[in-house]
Coordinates of C-alpha atoms in Angstrom, one line a residue:
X1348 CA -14.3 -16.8 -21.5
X1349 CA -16.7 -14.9 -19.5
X1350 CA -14.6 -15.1 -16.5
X1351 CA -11.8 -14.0 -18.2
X1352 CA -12.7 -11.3 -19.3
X1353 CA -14.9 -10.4 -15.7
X1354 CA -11.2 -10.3 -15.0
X1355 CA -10.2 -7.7 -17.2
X1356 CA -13.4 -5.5 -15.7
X1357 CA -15.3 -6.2 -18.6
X1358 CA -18.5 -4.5 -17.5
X1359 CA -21.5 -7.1 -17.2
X1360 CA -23.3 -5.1 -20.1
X1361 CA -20.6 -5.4 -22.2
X1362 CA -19.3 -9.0 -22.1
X1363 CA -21.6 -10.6 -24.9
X1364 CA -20.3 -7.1 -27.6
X1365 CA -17.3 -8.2 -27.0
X1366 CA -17.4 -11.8 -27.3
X1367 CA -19.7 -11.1 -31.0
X1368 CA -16.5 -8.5 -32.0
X1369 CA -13.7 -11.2 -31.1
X1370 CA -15.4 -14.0 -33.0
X1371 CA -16.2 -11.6 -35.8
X1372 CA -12.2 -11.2 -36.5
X1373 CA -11.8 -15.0 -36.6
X1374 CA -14.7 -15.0 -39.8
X1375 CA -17.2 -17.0 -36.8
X1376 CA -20.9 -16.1 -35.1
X1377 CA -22.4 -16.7 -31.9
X1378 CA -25.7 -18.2 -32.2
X1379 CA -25.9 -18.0 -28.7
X1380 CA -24.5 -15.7 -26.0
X1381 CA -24.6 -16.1 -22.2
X1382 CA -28.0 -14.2 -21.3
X1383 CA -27.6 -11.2 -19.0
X1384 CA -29.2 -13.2 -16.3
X1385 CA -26.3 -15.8 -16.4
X1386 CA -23.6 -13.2 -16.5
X1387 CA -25.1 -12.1 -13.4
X1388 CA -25.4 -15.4 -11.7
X1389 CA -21.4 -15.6 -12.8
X1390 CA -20.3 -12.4 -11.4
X1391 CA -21.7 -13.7 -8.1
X1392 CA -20.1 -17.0 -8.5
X1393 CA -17.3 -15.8 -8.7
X1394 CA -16.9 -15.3 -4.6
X1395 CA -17.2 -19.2 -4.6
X1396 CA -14.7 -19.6 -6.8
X1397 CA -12.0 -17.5 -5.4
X1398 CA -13.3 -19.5 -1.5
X1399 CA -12.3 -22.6 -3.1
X1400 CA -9.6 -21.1 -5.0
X1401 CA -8.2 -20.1 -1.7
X1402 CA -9.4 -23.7 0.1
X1403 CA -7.5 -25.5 -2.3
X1404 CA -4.2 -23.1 -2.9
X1405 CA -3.6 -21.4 -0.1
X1406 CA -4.4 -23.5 2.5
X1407 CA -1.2 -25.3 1.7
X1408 CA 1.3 -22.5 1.8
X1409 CA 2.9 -22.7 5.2
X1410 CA 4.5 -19.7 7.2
X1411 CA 2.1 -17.1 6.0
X1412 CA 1.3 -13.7 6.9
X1413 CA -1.8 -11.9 7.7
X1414 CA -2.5 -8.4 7.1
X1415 CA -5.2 -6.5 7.5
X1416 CA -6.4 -2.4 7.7
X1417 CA -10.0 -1.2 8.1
X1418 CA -11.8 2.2 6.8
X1419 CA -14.5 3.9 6.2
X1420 CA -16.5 4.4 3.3
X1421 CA -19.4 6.2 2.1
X1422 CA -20.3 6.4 5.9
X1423 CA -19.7 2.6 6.6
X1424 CA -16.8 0.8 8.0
X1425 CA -15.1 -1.9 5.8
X1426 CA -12.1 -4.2 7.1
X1427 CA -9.7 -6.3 4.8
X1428 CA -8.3 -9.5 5.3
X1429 CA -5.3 -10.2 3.4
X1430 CA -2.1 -12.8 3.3
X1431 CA 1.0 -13.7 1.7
X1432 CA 2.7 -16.6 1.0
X1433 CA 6.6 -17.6 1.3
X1434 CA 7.0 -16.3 -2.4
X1435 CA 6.0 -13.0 -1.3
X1436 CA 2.2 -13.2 -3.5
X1437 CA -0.6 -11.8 -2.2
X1438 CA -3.9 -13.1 -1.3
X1439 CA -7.3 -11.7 -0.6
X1440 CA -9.1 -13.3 2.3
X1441 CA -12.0 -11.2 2.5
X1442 CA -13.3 -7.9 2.7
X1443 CA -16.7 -7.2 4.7
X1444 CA -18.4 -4.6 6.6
X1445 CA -17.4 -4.2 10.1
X1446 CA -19.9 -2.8 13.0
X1447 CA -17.1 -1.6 15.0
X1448 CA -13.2 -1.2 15.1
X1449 CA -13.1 -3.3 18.4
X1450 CA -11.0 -5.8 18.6
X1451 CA -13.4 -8.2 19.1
X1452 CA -15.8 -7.2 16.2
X1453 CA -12.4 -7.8 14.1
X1454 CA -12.0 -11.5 15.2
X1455 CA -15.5 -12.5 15.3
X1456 CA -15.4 -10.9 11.7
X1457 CA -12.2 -12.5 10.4
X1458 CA -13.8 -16.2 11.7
X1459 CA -16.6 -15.7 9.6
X1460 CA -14.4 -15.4 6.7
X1461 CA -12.7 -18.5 7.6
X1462 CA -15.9 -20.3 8.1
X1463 CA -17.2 -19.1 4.3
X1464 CA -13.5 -20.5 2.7
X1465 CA -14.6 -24.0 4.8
X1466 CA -18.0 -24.1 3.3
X1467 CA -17.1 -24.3 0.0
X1468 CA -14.4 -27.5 0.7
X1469 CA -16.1 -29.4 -2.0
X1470 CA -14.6 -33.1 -0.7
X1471 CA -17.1 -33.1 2.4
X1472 CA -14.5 -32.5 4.7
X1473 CA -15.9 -28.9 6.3
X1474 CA -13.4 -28.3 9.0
X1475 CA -10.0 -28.7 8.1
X1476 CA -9.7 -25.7 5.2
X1477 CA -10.3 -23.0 7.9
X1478 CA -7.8 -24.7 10.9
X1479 CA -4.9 -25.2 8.1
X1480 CA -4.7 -21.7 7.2
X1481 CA -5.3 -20.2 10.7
X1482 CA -2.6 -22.4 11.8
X1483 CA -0.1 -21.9 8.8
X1484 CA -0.1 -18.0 9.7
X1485 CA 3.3 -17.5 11.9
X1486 CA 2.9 -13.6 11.6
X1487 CA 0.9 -10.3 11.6
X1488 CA 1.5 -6.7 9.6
X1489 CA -0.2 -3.9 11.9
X1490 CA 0.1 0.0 11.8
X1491 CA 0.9 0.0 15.4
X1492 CA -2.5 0.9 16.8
X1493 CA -3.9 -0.2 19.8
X1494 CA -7.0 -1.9 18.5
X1495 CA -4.6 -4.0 15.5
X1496 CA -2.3 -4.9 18.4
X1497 CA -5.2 -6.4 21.0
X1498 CA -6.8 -7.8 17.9
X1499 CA -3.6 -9.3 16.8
X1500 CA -3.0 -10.8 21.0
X1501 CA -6.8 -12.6 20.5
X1502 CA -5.9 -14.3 18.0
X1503 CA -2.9 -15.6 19.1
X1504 CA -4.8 -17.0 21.6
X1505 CA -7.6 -18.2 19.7
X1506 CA -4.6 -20.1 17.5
X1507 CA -3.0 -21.9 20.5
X1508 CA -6.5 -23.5 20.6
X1509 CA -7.1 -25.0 17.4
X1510 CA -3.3 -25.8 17.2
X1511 CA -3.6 -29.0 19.2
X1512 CA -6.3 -30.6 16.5
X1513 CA -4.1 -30.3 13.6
X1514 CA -0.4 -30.2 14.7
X1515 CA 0.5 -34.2 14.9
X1516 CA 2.3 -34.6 18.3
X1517 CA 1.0 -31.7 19.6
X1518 CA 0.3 -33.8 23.0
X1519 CA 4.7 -35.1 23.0
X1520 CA 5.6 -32.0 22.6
X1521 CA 7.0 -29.7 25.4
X1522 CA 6.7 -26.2 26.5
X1523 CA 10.0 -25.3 25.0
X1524 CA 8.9 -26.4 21.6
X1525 CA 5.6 -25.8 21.5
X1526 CA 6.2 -21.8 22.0
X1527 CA 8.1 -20.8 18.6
X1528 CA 4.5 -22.6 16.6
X1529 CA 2.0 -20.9 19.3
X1530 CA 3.6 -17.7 19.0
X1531 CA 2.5 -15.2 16.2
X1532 CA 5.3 -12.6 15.5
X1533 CA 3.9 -9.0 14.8
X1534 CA 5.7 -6.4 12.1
X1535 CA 4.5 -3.0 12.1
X1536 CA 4.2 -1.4 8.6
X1537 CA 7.3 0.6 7.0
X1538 CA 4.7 2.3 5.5
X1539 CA 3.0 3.8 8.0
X1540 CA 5.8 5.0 9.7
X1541 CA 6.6 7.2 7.3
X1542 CA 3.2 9.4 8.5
X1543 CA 4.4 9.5 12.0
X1544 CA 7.8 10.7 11.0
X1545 CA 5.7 13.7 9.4
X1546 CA 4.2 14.3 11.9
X1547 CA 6.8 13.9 14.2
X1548 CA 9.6 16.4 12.0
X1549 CA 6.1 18.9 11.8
X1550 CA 5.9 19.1 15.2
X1551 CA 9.6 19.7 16.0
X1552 CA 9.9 22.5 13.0
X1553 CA 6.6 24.2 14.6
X1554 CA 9.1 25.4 17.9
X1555 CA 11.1 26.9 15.5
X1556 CA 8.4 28.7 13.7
X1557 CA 7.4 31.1 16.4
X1558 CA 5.4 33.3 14.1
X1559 CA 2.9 30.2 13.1
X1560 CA 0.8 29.5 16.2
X1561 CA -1.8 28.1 14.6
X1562 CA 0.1 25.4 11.8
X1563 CA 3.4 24.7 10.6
X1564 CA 3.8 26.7 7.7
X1565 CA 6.6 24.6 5.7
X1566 CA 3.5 22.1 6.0
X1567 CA 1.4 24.6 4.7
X1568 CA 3.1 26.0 2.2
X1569 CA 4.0 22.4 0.5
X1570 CA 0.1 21.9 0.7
X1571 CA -0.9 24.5 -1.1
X1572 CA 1.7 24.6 -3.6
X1573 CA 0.5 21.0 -4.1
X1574 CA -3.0 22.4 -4.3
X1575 CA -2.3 25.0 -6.8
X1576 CA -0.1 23.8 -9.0
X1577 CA -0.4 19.9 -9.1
X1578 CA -2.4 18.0 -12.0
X1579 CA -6.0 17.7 -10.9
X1580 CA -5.6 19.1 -7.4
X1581 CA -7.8 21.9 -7.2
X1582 CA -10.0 22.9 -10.7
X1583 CA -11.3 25.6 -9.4
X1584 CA -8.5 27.8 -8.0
X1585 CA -5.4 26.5 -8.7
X1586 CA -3.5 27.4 -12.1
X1587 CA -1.9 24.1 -13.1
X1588 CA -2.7 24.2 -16.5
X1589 CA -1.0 28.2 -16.8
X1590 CA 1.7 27.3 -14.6
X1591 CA 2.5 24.6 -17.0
X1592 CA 3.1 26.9 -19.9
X1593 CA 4.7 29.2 -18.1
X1594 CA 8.2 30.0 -19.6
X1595 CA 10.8 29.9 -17.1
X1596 CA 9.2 26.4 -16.2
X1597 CA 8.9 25.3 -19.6
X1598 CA 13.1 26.4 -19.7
X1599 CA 13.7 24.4 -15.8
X1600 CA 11.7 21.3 -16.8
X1601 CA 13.5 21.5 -20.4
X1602 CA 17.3 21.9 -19.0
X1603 CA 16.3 19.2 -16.0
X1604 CA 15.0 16.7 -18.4
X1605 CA 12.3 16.8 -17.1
X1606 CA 8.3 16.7 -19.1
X1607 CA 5.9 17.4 -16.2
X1608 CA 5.6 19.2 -13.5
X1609 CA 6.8 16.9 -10.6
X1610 CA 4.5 18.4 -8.4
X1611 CA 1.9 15.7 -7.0
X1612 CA -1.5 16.2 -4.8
X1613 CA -1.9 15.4 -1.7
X1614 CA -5.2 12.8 -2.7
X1615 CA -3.9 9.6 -3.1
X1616 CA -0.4 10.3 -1.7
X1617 CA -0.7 9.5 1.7
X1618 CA 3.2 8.4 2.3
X1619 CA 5.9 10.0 2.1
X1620 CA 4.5 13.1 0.4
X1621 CA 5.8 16.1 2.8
X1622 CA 9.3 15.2 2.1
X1623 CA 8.9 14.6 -1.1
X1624 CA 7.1 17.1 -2.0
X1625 CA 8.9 19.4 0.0
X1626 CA 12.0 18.8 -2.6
X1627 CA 10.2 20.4 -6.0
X1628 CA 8.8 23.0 -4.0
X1629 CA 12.0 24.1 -3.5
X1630 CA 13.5 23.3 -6.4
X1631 CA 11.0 25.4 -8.5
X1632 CA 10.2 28.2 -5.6
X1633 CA 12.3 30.9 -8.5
X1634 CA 9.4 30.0 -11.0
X1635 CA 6.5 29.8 -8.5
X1636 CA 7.4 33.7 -6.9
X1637 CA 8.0 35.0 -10.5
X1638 CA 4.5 33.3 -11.7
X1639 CA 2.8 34.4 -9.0
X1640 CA 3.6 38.2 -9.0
X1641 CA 3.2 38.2 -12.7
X1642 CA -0.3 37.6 -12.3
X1643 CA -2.6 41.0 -12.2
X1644 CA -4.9 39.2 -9.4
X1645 CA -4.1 36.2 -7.8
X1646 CA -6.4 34.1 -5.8
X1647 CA -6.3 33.8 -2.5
X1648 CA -4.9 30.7 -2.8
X1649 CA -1.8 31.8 -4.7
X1650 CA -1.6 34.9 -2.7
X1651 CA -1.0 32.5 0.6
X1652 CA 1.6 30.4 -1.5
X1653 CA 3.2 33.6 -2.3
X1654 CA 3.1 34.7 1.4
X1655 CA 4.8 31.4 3.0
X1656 CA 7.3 31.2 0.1
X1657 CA 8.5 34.9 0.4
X1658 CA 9.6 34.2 4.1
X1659 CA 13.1 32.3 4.2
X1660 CA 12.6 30.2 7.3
X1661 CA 9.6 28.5 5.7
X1662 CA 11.3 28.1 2.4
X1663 CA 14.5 26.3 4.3
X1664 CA 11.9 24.0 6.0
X1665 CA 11.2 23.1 2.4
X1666 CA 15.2 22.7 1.6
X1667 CA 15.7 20.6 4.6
X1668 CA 12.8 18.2 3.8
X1669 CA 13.9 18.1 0.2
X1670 CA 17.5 16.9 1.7
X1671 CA 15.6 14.3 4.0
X1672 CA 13.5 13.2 1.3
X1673 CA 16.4 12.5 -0.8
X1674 CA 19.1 11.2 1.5
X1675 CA 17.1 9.1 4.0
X1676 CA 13.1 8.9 3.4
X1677 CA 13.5 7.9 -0.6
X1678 CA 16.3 5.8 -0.2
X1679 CA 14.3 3.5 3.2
X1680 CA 11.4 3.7 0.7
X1681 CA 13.4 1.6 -1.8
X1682 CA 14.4 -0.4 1.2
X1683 CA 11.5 -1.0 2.4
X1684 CA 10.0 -1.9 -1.0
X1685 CA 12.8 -4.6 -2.2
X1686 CA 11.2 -8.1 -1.5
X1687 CA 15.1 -8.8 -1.6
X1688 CA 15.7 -7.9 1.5
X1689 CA 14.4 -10.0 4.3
X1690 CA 12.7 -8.4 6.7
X1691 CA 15.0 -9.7 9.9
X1692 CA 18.0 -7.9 8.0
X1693 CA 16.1 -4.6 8.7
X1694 CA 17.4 -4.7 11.9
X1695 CA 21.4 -4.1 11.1
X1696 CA 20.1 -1.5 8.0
X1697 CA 18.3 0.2 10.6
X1698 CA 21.2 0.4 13.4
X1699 CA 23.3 1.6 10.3
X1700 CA 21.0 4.3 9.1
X1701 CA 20.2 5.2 13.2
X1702 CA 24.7 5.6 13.4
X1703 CA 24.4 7.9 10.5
X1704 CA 21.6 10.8 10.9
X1705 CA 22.9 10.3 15.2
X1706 CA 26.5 11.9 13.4
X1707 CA 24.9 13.8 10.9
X1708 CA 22.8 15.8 13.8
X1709 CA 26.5 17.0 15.2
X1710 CA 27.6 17.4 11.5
X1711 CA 25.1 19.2 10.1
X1712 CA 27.0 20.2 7.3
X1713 CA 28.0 16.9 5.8
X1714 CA 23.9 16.0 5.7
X1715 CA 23.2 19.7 3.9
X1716 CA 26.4 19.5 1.1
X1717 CA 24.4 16.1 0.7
X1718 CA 28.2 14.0 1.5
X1719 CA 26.3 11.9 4.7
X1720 CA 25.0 8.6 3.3
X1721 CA 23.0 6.6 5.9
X1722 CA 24.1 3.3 4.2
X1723 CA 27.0 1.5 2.4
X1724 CA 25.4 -1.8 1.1
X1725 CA 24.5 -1.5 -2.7
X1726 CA 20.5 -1.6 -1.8
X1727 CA 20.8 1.9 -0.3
X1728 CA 19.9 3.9 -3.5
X1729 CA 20.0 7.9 -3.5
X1730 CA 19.7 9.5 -6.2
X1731 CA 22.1 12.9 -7.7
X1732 CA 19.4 13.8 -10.0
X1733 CA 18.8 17.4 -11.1
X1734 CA 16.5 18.1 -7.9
X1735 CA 19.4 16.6 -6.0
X1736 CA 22.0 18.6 -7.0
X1737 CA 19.8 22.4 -6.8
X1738 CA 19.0 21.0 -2.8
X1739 CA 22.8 20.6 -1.4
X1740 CA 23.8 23.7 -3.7
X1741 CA 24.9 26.5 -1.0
X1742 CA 21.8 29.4 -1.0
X1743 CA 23.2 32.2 1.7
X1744 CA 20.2 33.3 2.2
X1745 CA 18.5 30.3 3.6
X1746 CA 21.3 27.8 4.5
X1747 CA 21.9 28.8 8.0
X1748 CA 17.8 28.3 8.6
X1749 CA 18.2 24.6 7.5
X1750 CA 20.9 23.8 9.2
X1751 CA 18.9 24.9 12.2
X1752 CA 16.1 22.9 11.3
X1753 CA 18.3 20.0 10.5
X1754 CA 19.2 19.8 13.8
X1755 CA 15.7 19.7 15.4
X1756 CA 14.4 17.5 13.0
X1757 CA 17.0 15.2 12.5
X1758 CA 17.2 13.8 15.7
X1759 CA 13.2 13.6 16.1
X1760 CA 13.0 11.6 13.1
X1761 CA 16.0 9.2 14.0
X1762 CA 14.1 8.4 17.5
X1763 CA 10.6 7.3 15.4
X1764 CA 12.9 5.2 13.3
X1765 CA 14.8 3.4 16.0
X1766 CA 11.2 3.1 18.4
X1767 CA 9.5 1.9 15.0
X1768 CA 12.0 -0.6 14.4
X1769 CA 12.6 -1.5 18.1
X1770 CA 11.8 -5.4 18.1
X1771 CA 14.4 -6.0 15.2
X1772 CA 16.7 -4.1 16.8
X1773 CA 17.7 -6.7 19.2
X1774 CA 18.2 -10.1 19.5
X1775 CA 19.8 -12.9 16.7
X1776 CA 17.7 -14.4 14.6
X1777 CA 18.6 -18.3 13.5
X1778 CA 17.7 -20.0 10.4
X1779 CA 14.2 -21.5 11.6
X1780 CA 13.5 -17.3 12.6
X1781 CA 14.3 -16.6 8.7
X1782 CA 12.2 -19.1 7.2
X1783 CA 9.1 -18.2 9.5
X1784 CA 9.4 -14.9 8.4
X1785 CA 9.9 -15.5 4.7
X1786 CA 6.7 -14.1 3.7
X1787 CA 6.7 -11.0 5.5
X1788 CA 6.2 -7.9 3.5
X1789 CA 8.0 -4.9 5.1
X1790 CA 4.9 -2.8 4.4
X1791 CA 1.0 -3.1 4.1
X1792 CA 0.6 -1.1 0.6
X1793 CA -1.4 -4.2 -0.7
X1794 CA -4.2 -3.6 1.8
X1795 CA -4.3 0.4 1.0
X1796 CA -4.4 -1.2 -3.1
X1797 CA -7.6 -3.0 -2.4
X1798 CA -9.2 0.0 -0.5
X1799 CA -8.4 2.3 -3.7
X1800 CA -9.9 -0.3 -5.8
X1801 CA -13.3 -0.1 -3.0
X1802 CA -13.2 3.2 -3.9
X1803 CA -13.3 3.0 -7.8
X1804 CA -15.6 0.5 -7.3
X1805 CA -18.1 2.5 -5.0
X1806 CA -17.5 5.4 -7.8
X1807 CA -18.7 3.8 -10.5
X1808 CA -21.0 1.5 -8.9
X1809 CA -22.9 3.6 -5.8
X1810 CA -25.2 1.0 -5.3
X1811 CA -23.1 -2.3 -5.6
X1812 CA -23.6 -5.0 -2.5
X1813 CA -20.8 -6.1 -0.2
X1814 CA -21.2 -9.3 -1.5
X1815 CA -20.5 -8.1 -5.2
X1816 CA -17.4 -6.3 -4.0
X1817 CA -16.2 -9.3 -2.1
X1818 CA -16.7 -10.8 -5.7
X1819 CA -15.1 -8.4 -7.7
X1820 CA -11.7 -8.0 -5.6
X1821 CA -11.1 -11.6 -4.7
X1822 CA -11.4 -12.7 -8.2
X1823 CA -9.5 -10.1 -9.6
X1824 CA -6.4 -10.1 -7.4
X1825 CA -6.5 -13.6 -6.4
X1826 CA -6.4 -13.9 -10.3
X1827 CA -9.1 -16.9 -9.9
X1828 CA -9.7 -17.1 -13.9
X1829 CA -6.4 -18.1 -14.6
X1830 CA -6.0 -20.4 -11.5
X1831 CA -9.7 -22.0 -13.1
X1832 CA -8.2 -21.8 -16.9
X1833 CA -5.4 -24.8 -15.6
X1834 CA -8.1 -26.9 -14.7
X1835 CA -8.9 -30.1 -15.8
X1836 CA -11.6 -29.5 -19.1
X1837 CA -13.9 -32.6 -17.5
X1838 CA -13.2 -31.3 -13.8
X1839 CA -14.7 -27.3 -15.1
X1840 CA -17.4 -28.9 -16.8
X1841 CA -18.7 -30.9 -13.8
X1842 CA -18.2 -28.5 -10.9
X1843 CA -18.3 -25.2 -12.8
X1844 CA -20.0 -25.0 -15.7
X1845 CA -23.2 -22.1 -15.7
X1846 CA -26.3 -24.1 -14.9
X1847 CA -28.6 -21.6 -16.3
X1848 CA -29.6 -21.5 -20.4
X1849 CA -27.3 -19.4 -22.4
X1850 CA -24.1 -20.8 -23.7
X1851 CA -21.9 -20.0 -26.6
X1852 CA -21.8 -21.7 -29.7
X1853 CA -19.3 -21.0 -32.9
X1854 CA -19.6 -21.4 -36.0
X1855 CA -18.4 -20.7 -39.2
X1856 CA -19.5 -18.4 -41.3
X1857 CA -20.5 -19.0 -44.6
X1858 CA -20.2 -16.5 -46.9

């Protein structure tokens, strides 16, 4: 029960209330509740639990991915070690503090999480957890940097080592065989290639925006609307909550069917936000230029959004983003997110989509009247919702600036796509390719979830050891309580029953 609901993020405090309230409802009493001191003791146990959990479970999955991201929190560096199995679950490997970003520090690191799953094998055989699931990884998820990449090479390396102790016939086998299990195949995250096709379309909209020396300002404009206007993005200067109640958005967000202001802030939004936000900026620009001048003194903050929105080359950079967002970055993102969709079959969806924006840069005008989709096959999803419809309606007074900027941007954006996706863009791929890359994940969100979930924990809990993170995450995502709830009853009680005073005892109560 405690376990459970550590689970749920039952604070430790709190875990004996709630076990008194629950028994109350079923007309029963604890006599006695877990001391404080025990919960404790549990909480910590709990990283032993999720080892074995791990030792025991995934050890056995073969053909499994490893992912991992680092970052930096609160001044220190932490790195993540994740995997996932042929059904597409996720697993947390560990999480610890890293002294560098070197390659080298990343390995040496990632070993000593290995070694702490093999210390916990509880049938006295310390050596074989570890080997097993560094072996049964055929492939690697990396952002494309140069450190994941050399990191990603020394392991490999380290692999074809250990392979020969654990791979039966490893001695009969030849060359020719033995590469496809030596070699590790590398992805590079969908995900993060969204941020270097901002990047990229930012940079290629700057030449046309010879007045901005200093920034792009379509970027800046769809950052500061953001800032002034989205929910909980700036308390201090922006004017969510007036904007909100404004009329004429009332009336839009009415007739649209819409209930909020679609808006979103930057914080927290790392992919994909420029284009998308770069839609409803345009899509409500009417309501944010007749807000604005309503006011008797603006901020400075609305007086720059009120600037950049006013000049019609910055506003198309908005349109044209909008149309990008919804005809090619939204519908990859649904791509990219459909477990469906094997992650070798990325490679004719890509060459499709890279056919499509090459003739939609010549055709600008098919992309802008929003007639150009990338894709025929029924994954490719774009959506003609209201926002939809107000981008390819014609607007004389800015559609000859996007069409410009279509044609810059368009083609930069098409040659990140096809570099990004360059190693699936060639070759065939046989059914023995397919089945070692079954549990690829076409993008590393899972390890940016765990680092969001650092962060709440580092929130509420400034002083909290690594070790107690390690703890709460593993447990929690691996879900270890209900891997421990299909245990044998004479199994829990012998290797993990509390071995401290304080158990639970139910009775009846008698009125």
């Amino acid at each position: 029960m405690v376990y459970k609901l550590l689970q749920e993020h039952v604070g430790l405090e709190h875990v004996g209330p709630v076990i008194e309230t629950v028994l109350a409802f079923t007309n029963k009493k604890a006599e006695k509740l877990p001391s404080e001191k025990t919960i404790r003791n549990m909480n910590i146990e709990r990283l032993n639990l999720s080892q074995i959990q791990i030792g025991e479970e995934f050890s056995k999955e073969k053909n499994t991915t490893l992912y991992s991201d680092e970052t930096s929190k609160l001044g220190e560096k932490y790195i993540g070690y994740h995997a996932s199995d042929a059904s597409k679950r996720f697993w947390v490997l560990g999480i610890r503090d890293l002294v560098t970003k070197s390659a080298e520090d990343t390995l040496k690191t990632f070993k000593q999480v290995l070694q702490d799953i093999d210390d916990k094998k509880r049938d006295g055989d310390t050596s074989e957890v570890a080997k097993k699931i560094l072996t049964n990884i055929q492939n690697t998820m990396s952002d494309r940097a140069a450190t994941e990449m050399k990191w990603h090479e020394m392991l490999e390396n380290y692999r074809i080592n250990i392979l020969p102790e654990v791979k039966e016939h490893w001695n009969e086998m030849t060359e020719l065989e033995r590469r496809p299990v030596e070699r590790l195949r590398n992805f590079y995250c969908g995900l993060h290639s969204y941020v270097q096709i901002a990047e990229t379309a930012g940079a290629a909209l700057l030449e046309l925006e010879r007045d901005e020396p200093v920034s792009n300002g379509t970027v800046r404009l769809i950052r500061t609307v953001a800032k002034a206007f989205a929910w909980g993005a700036d308390e201090k200067n922006g004017a969510f909550a007036d904007f909100r109640l404004y009329d004429p958005v009332q009336k839009k967000l009415r007739d649209n069917g819409m209930s909020v202001i679609p808006i979103v802030p930057f914080r927290g939004n790392r992919f994909n936000i420029i284009f998308f936000n770069g839609a409803f900026v345009y899509f409500l620009h009417e309501e944010i230029t007749s807000f604005i001048e309503g006011r008797e003194k603006p901020n400075k903050l609305l007086q720059a959004v009120l600037i950049d929105i006013k000049k019609s080359l910055t506003l198309a950079g908005c349109k044209a983003y909008g149309l990008i967002s919804k005809l090619v970055m939204g519908p990859l993102w649904r791509i990219i997110e459909n477990n469906s969709v094997h992650i070798l079959d990325m490679g004719d969806f890509v060459k499709e989509i890279i056919n499509k924006l090459e003739t939609a840069s010549t055709n600008i005008d098919e992309f802008l009247r929003g007639n150009m989709m990338c894709s025929t096959r029924p994954e490719w999803i774009v959506k003609k919702e209201s926002v939809f419809r107000c981008l390819i309606k014609e607007n004389v007074k800015v559609d000859s600036d996007v069409q410009t900027i279509l044609g810059v941007v368009l083609p930069a954006i098409t040659a990140v796509i096809k570099d990004h996706y360059s190693p699936l863009l060639i070759g065939d791929f046989d059914s023995a390719d397919r089945e070692q890359a079954e549990s690829v994940v076409k993008h590393n969100k899972f390890a940016e979830r765990v680092f969001a979930y650092t962060d709440q924990l580092l929130r509420f809990k400034p002083n909290i050891h690594h070790i107690s993170q390690e703890a709460y995450i593993m447990f929690c995502m691996n879900k270890t309580a209900e891997w421990l709830c299909k245990k044998d009853p004479a199994e829990k009680v012998e290797n993990w029953s509390p071995q401290t005073t304080g158990t639970v005892q139910a009775t009846k109560e008698a009125d």
